[in-house]
mmCIF file of C-alpha atoms and ligand atoms in Angstrom:
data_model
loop_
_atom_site.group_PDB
_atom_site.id
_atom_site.type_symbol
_atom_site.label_atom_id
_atom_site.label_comp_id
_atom_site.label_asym_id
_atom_site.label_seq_id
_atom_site.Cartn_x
_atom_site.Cartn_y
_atom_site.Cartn_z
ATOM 1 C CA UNK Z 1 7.604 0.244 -16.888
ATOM 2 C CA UNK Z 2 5.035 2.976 -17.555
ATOM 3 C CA UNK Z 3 5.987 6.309 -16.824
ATOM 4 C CA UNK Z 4 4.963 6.829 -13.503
ATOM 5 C CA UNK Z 5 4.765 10.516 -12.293
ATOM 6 C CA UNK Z 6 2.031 11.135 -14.708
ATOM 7 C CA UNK Z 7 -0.054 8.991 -13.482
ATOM 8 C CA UNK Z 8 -3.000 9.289 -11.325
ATOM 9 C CA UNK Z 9 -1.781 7.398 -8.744
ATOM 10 C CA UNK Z 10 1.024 9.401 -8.109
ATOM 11 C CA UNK Z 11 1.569 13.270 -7.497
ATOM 12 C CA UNK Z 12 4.655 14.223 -8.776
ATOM 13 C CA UNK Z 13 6.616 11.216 -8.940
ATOM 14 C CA UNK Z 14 5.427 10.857 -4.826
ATOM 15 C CA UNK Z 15 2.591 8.390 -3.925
ATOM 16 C CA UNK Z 16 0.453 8.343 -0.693
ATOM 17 C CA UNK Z 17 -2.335 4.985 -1.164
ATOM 18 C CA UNK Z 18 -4.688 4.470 1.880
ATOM 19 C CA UNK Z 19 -4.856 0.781 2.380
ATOM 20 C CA UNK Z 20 -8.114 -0.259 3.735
ATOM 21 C CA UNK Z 21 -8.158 -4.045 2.734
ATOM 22 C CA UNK Z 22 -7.881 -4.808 6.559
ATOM 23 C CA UNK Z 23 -11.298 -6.491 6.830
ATOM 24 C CA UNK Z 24 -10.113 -9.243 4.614
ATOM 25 C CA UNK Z 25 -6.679 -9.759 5.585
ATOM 26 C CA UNK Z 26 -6.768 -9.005 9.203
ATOM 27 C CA UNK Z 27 -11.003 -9.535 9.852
ATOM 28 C CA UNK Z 28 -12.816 -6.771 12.101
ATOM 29 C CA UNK Z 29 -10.917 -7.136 14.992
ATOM 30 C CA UNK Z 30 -9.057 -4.298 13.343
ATOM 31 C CA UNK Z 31 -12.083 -2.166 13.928
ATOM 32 C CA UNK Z 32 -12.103 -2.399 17.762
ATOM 33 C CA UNK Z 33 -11.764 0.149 19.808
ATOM 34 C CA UNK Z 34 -12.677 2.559 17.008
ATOM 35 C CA UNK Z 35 -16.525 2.629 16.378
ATOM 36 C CA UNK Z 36 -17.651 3.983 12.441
ATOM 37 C CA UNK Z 37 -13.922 2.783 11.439
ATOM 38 C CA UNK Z 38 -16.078 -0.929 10.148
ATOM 39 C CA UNK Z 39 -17.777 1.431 7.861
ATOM 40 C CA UNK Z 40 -16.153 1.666 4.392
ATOM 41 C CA UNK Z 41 -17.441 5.208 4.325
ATOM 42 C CA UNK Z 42 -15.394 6.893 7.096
ATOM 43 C CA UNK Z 43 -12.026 5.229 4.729
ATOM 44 C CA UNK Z 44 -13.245 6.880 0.924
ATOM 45 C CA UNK Z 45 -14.172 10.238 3.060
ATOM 46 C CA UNK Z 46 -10.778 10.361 4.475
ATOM 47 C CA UNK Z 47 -9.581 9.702 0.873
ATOM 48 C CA UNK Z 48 -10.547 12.457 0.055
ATOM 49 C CA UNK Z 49 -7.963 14.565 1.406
ATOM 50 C CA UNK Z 50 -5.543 15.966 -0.751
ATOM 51 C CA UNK Z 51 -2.575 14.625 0.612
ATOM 52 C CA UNK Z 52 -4.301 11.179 -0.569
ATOM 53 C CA UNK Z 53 -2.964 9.837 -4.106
ATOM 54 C CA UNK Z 54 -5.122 6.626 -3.912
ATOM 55 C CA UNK Z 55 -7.373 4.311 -1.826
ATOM 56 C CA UNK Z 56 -6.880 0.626 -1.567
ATOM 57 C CA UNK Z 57 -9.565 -1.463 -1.312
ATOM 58 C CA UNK Z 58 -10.360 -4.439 -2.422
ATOM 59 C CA UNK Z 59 -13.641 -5.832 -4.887
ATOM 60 C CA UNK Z 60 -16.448 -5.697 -2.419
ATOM 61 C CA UNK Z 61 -15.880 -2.035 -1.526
ATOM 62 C CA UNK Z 62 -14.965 -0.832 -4.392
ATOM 63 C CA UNK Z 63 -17.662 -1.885 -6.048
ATOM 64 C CA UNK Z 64 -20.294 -0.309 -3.283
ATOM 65 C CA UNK Z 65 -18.576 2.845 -2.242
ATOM 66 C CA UNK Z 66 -16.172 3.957 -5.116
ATOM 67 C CA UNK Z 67 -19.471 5.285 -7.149
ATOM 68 C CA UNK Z 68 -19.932 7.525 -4.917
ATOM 69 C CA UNK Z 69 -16.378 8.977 -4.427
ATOM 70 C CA UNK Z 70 -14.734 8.518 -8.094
ATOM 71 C CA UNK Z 71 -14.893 12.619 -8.642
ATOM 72 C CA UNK Z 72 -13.021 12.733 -6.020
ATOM 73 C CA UNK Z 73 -10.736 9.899 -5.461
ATOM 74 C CA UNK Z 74 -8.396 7.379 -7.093
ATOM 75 C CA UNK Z 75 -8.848 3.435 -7.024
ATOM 76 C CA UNK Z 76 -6.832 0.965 -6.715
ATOM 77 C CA UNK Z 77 -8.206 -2.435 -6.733
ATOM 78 C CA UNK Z 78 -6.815 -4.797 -4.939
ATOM 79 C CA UNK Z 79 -7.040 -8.014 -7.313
ATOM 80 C CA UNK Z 80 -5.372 -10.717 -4.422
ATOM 81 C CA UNK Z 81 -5.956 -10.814 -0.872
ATOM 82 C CA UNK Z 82 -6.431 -13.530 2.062
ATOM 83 C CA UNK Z 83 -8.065 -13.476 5.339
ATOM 84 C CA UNK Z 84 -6.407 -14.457 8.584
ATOM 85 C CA UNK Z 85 -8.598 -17.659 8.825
ATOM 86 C CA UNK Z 86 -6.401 -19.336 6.316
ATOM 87 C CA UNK Z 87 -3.414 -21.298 8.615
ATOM 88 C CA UNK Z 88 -1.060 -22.763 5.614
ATOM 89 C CA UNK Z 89 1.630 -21.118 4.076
ATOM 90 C CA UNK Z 90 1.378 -17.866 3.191
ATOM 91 C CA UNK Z 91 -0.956 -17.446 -0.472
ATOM 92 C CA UNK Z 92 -3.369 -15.104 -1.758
ATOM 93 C CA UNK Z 93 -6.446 -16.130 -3.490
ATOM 94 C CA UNK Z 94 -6.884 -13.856 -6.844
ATOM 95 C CA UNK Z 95 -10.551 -12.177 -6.193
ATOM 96 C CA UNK Z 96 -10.670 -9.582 -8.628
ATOM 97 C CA UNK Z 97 -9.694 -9.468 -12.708
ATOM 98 C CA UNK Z 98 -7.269 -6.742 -13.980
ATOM 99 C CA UNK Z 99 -10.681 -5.817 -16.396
ATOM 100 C CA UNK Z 100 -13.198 -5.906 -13.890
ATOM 101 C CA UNK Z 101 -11.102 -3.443 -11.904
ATOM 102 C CA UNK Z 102 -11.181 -1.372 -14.691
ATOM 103 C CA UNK Z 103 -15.035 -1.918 -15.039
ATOM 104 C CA UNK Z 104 -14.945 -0.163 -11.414
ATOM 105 C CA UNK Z 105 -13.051 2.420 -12.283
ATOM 106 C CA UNK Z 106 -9.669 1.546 -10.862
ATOM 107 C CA UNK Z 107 -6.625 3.236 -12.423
ATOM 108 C CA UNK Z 108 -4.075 1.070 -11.055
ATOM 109 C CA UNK Z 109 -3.616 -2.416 -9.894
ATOM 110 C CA UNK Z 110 -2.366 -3.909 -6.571
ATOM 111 C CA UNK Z 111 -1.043 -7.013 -6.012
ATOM 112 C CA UNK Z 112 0.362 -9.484 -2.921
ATOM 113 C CA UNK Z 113 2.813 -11.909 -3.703
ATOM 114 C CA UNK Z 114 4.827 -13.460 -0.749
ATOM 115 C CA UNK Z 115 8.498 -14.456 -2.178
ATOM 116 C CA UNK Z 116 9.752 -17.228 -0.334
ATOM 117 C CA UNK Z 117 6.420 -19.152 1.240
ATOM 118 C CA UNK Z 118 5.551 -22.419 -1.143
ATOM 119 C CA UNK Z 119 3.138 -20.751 -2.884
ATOM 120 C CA UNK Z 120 5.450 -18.647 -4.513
ATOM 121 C CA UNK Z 121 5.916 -20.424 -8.077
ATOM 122 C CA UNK Z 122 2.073 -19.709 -8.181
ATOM 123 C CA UNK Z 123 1.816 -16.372 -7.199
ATOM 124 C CA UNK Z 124 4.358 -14.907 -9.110
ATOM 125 C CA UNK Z 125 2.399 -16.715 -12.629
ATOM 126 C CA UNK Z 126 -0.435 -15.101 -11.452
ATOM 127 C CA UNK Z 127 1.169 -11.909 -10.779
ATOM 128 C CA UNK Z 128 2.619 -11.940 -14.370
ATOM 129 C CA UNK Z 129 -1.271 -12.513 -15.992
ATOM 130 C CA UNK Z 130 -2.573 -9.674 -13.767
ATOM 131 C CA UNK Z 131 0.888 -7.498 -14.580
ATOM 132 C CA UNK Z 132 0.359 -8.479 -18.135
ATOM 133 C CA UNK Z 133 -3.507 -7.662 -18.509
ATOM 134 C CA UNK Z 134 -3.093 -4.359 -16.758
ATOM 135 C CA UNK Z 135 0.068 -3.582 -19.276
ATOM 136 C CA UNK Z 136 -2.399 -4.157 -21.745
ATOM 137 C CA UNK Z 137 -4.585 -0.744 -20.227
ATOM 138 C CA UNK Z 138 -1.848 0.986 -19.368
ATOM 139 C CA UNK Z 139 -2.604 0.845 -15.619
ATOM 140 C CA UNK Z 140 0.358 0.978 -12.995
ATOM 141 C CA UNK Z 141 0.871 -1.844 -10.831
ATOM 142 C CA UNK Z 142 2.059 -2.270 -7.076
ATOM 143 C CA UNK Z 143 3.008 -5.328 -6.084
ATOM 144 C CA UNK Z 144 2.808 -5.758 -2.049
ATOM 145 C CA UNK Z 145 6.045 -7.400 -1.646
ATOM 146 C CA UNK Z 146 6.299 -9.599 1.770
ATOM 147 C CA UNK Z 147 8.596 -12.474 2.076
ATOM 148 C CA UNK Z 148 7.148 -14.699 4.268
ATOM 149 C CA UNK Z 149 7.173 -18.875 4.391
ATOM 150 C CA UNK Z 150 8.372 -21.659 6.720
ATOM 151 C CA UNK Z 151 11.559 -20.538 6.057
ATOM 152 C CA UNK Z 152 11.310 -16.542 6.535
ATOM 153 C CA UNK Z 153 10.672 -16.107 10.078
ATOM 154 C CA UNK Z 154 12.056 -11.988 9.963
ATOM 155 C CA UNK Z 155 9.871 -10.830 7.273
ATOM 156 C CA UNK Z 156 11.357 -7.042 8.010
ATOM 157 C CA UNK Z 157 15.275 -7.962 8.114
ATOM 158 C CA UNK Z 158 16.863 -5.685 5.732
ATOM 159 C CA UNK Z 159 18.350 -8.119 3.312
ATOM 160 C CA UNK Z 160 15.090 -9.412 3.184
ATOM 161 C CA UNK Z 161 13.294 -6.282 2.260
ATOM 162 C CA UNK Z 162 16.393 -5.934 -0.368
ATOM 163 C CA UNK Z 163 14.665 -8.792 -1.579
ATOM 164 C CA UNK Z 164 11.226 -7.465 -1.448
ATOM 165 C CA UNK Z 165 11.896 -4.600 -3.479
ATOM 166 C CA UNK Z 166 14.555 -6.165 -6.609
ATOM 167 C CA UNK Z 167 12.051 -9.049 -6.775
ATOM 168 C CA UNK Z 168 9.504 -6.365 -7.219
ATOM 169 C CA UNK Z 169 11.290 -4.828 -10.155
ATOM 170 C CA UNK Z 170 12.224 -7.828 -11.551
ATOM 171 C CA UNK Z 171 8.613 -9.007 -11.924
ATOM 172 C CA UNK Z 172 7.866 -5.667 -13.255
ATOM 173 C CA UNK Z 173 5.833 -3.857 -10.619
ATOM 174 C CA UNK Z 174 5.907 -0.049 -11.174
ATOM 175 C CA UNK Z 175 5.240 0.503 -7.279
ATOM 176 C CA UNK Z 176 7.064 -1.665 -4.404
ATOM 177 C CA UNK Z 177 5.278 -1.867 -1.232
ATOM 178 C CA UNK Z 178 7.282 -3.334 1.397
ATOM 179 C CA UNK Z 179 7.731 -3.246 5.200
ATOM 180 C CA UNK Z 180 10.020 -0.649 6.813
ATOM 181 C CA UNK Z 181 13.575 -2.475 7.403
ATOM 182 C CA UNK Z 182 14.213 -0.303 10.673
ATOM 183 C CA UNK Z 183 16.231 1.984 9.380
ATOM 184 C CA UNK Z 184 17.470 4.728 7.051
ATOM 185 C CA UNK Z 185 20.525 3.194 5.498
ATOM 186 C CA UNK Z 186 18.702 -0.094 5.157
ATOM 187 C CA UNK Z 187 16.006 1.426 3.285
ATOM 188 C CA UNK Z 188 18.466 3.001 0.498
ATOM 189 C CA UNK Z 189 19.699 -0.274 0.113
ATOM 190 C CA UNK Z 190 16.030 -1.483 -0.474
ATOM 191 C CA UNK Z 191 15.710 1.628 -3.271
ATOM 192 C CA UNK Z 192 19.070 1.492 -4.689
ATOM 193 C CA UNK Z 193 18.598 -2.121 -5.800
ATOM 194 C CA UNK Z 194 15.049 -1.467 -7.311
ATOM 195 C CA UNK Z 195 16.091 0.181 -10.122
ATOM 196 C CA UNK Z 196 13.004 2.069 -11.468
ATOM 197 C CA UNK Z 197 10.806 0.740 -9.410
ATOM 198 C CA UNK Z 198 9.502 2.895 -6.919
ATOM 199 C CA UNK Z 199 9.555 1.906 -3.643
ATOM 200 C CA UNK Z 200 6.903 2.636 -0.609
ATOM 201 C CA UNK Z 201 6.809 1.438 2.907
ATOM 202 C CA UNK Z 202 3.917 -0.585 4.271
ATOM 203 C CA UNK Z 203 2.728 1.653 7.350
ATOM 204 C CA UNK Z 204 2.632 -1.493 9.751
ATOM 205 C CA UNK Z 205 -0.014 -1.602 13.279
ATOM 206 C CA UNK Z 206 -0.653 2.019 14.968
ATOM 207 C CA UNK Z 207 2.058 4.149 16.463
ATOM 208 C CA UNK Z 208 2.450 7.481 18.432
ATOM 209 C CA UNK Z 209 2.364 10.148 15.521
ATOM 210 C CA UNK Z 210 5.794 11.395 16.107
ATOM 211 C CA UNK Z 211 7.039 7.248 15.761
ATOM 212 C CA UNK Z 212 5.140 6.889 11.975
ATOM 213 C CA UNK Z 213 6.169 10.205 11.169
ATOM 214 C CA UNK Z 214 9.419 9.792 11.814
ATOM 215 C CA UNK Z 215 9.751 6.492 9.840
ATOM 216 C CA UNK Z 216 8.257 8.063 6.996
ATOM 217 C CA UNK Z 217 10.628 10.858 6.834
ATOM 218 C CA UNK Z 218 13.565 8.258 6.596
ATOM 219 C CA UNK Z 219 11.888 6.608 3.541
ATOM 220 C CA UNK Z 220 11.648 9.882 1.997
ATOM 221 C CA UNK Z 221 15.389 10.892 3.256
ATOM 222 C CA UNK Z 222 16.284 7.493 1.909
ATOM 223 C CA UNK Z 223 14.299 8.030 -1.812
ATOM 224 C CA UNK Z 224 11.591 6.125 -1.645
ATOM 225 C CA UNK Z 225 8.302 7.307 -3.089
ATOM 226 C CA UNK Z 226 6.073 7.450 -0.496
ATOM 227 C CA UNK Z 227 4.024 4.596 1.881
ATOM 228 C CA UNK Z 228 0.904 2.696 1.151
ATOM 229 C CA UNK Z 229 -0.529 3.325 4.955
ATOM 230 C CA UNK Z 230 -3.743 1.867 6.301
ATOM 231 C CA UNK Z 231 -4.137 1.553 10.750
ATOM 232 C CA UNK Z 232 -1.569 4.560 10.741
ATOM 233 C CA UNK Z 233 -4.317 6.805 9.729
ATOM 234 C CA UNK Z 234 -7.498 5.065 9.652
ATOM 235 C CA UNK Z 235 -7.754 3.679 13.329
ATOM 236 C CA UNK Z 236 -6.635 7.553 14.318
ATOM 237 C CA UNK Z 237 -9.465 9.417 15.911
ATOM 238 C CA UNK Z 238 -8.548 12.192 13.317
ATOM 239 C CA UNK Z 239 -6.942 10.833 10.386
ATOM 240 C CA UNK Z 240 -7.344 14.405 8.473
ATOM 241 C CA UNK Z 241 -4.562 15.471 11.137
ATOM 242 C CA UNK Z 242 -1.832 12.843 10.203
ATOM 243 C CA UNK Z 243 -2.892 13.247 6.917
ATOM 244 C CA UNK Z 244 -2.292 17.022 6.848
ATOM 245 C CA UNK Z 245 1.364 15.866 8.402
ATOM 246 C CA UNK Z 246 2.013 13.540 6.006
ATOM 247 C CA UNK Z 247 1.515 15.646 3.405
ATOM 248 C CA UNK Z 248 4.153 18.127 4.608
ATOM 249 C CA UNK Z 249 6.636 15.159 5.366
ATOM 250 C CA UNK Z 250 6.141 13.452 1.838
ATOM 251 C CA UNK Z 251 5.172 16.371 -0.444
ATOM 252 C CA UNK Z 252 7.074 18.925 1.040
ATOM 253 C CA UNK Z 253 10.021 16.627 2.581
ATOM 254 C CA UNK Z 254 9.313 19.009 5.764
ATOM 255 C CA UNK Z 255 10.949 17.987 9.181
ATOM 256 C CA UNK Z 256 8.974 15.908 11.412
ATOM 257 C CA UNK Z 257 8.798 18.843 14.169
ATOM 258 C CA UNK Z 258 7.403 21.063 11.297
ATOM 259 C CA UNK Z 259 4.742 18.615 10.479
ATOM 260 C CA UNK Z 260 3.735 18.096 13.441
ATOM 261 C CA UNK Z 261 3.373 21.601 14.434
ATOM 262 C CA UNK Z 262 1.460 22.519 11.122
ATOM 263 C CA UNK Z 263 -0.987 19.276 12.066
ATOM 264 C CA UNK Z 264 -1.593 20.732 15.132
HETATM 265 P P1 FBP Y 301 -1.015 -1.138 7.336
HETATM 266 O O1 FBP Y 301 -0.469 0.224 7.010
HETATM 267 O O2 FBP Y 301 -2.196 -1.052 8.262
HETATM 268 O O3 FBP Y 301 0.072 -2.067 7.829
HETATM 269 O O4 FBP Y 301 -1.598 -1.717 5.986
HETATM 270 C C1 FBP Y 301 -0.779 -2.135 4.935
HETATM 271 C C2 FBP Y 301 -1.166 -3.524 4.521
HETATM 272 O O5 FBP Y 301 -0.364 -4.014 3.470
HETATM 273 C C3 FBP Y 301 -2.621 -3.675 4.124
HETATM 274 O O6 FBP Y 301 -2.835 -3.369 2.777
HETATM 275 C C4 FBP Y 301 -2.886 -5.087 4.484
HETATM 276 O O7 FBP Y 301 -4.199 -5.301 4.873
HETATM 277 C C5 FBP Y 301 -1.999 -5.324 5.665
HETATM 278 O O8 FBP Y 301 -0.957 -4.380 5.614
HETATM 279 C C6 FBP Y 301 -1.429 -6.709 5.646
HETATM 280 O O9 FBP Y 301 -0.473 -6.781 6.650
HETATM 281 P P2 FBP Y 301 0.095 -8.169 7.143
HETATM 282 O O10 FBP Y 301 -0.025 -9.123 5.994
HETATM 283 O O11 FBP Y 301 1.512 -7.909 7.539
HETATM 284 O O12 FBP Y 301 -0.757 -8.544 8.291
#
């Protein structure tokens, strides 16, 4: 494991990554409804905020916006990713190297491997090259931890996400992204058995502010290290406002009331 909290991904030992990999994995019809939010741009500006640790993105982006943001902003590049024309069993074709990333400018490394669907033997040899290479740079890695398969219909149940976030540590991610388990209690269960790896929920499709904010409080109450968030603040009219709440709630573990009321 490297040792985290100095890195630039994190901000003291807390981590806030704005996933924007959605046009792969989920195609535009995540932009609808939200004109500009297509454009790269609007993501790497919002990025920008200070509450911010790192944006996600993956090659294509990267490549074409990060040049003009990388005073300003931290990458990390996606190296795996799948769109949502693929119909078999959940698998992630590798589209970036662990040195090309650096090439970019990335300082960390993010990875999707999906325990349980038949591809896992696969992904978790690839993982271990792209773990391996990045070892070799000293860049963090977060693996994006969602069991999913034929035989893993409840890809949020809390022994599953127990799952998620060991299997993460045992494979030797630094960061585990994983889905909120629905509660509290079931996501210091999810921390307790990740040993040093830190754990961060997956912000999941849009909710009322008070709703995310609230789950992210009990990930913080519950010691995880933060979320890796995309729709949650890039399909918001405003994402600077959740933003400047989310800073207060992870930063400054402030209640969500007081969040809310500073955001305002
Ligand atoms: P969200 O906060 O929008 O859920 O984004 C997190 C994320 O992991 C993205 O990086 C990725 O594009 C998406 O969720 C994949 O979600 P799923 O595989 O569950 O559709």
């Amino acid at each position: 494991m490297l040792p985290f909290d100095d890195a630039p991904l994190s901000r003291d030992g807390k981590v806030l990554i704005l996933a924007y990999d959605h046009g792969l994995e989920h195609g535009p019809v995540d932009f609808e409804g939200l004109p500009g939010s297509e454009d790269p741009a609007r993501t790497f500006e919002a990025a920008t905020h200070p509450a911010v640790t790192s944006i996600a993105v993956q090659k294509g982006p990267a490549e074409a916006y990060y040049p003009s943001y990388e005073d300003e902003v931290d990458l990390l590049m996606k190296l795996n990713g799948t769109s949502n024309l693929w119909m078999g069993e959940p698998d992630s074709a590798v589209n970036c190297s662990v040195e090309y990333a650096r090439e970019v400018g990335a300082s960390s490394v993010g990875f999707t491997v999906y325990g349980g669907s038949n591809h896992e033997i696969e992904m978790v040899e690839e993982f271990r090259d792209a773990h391996e290479n990045a070892r070799e740079h000293d860049m963090p890695v977060v693996m994006w931890s969602y069991p999913r398969g034929q035989g893993l219909k409840n890809d949020t149940k809390p022994s599953t996400i127990s799952y998620a976030s060991r299997l993460a540590h045992e494979l030797g991610a630094d960061v585990a992204k994983v889905k909120y388990p629905g509660s509290q209690e079931a996501m210091e269960h999810a921390v307790s058995v990740a040993g040093k790896t830190k754990v961060v929920m997956s912000g999941g499709s849009k909710t009322t502010d008070r709703e995310f904010l609230q789950s992210v409080k009990a990930v913080i109450d519950a010691g995880g290290a933060g979320l890796a968030v995309g729709r949650n603040v890039w399909q918001r009219e405003d994402p600077t406002r959740i933003l400047d709440a989310l800073e207060k709630v992870i930063f400054e573990e402030a209640s969500v009331d007081a969040a809310l009321e500073y955001a305002e």
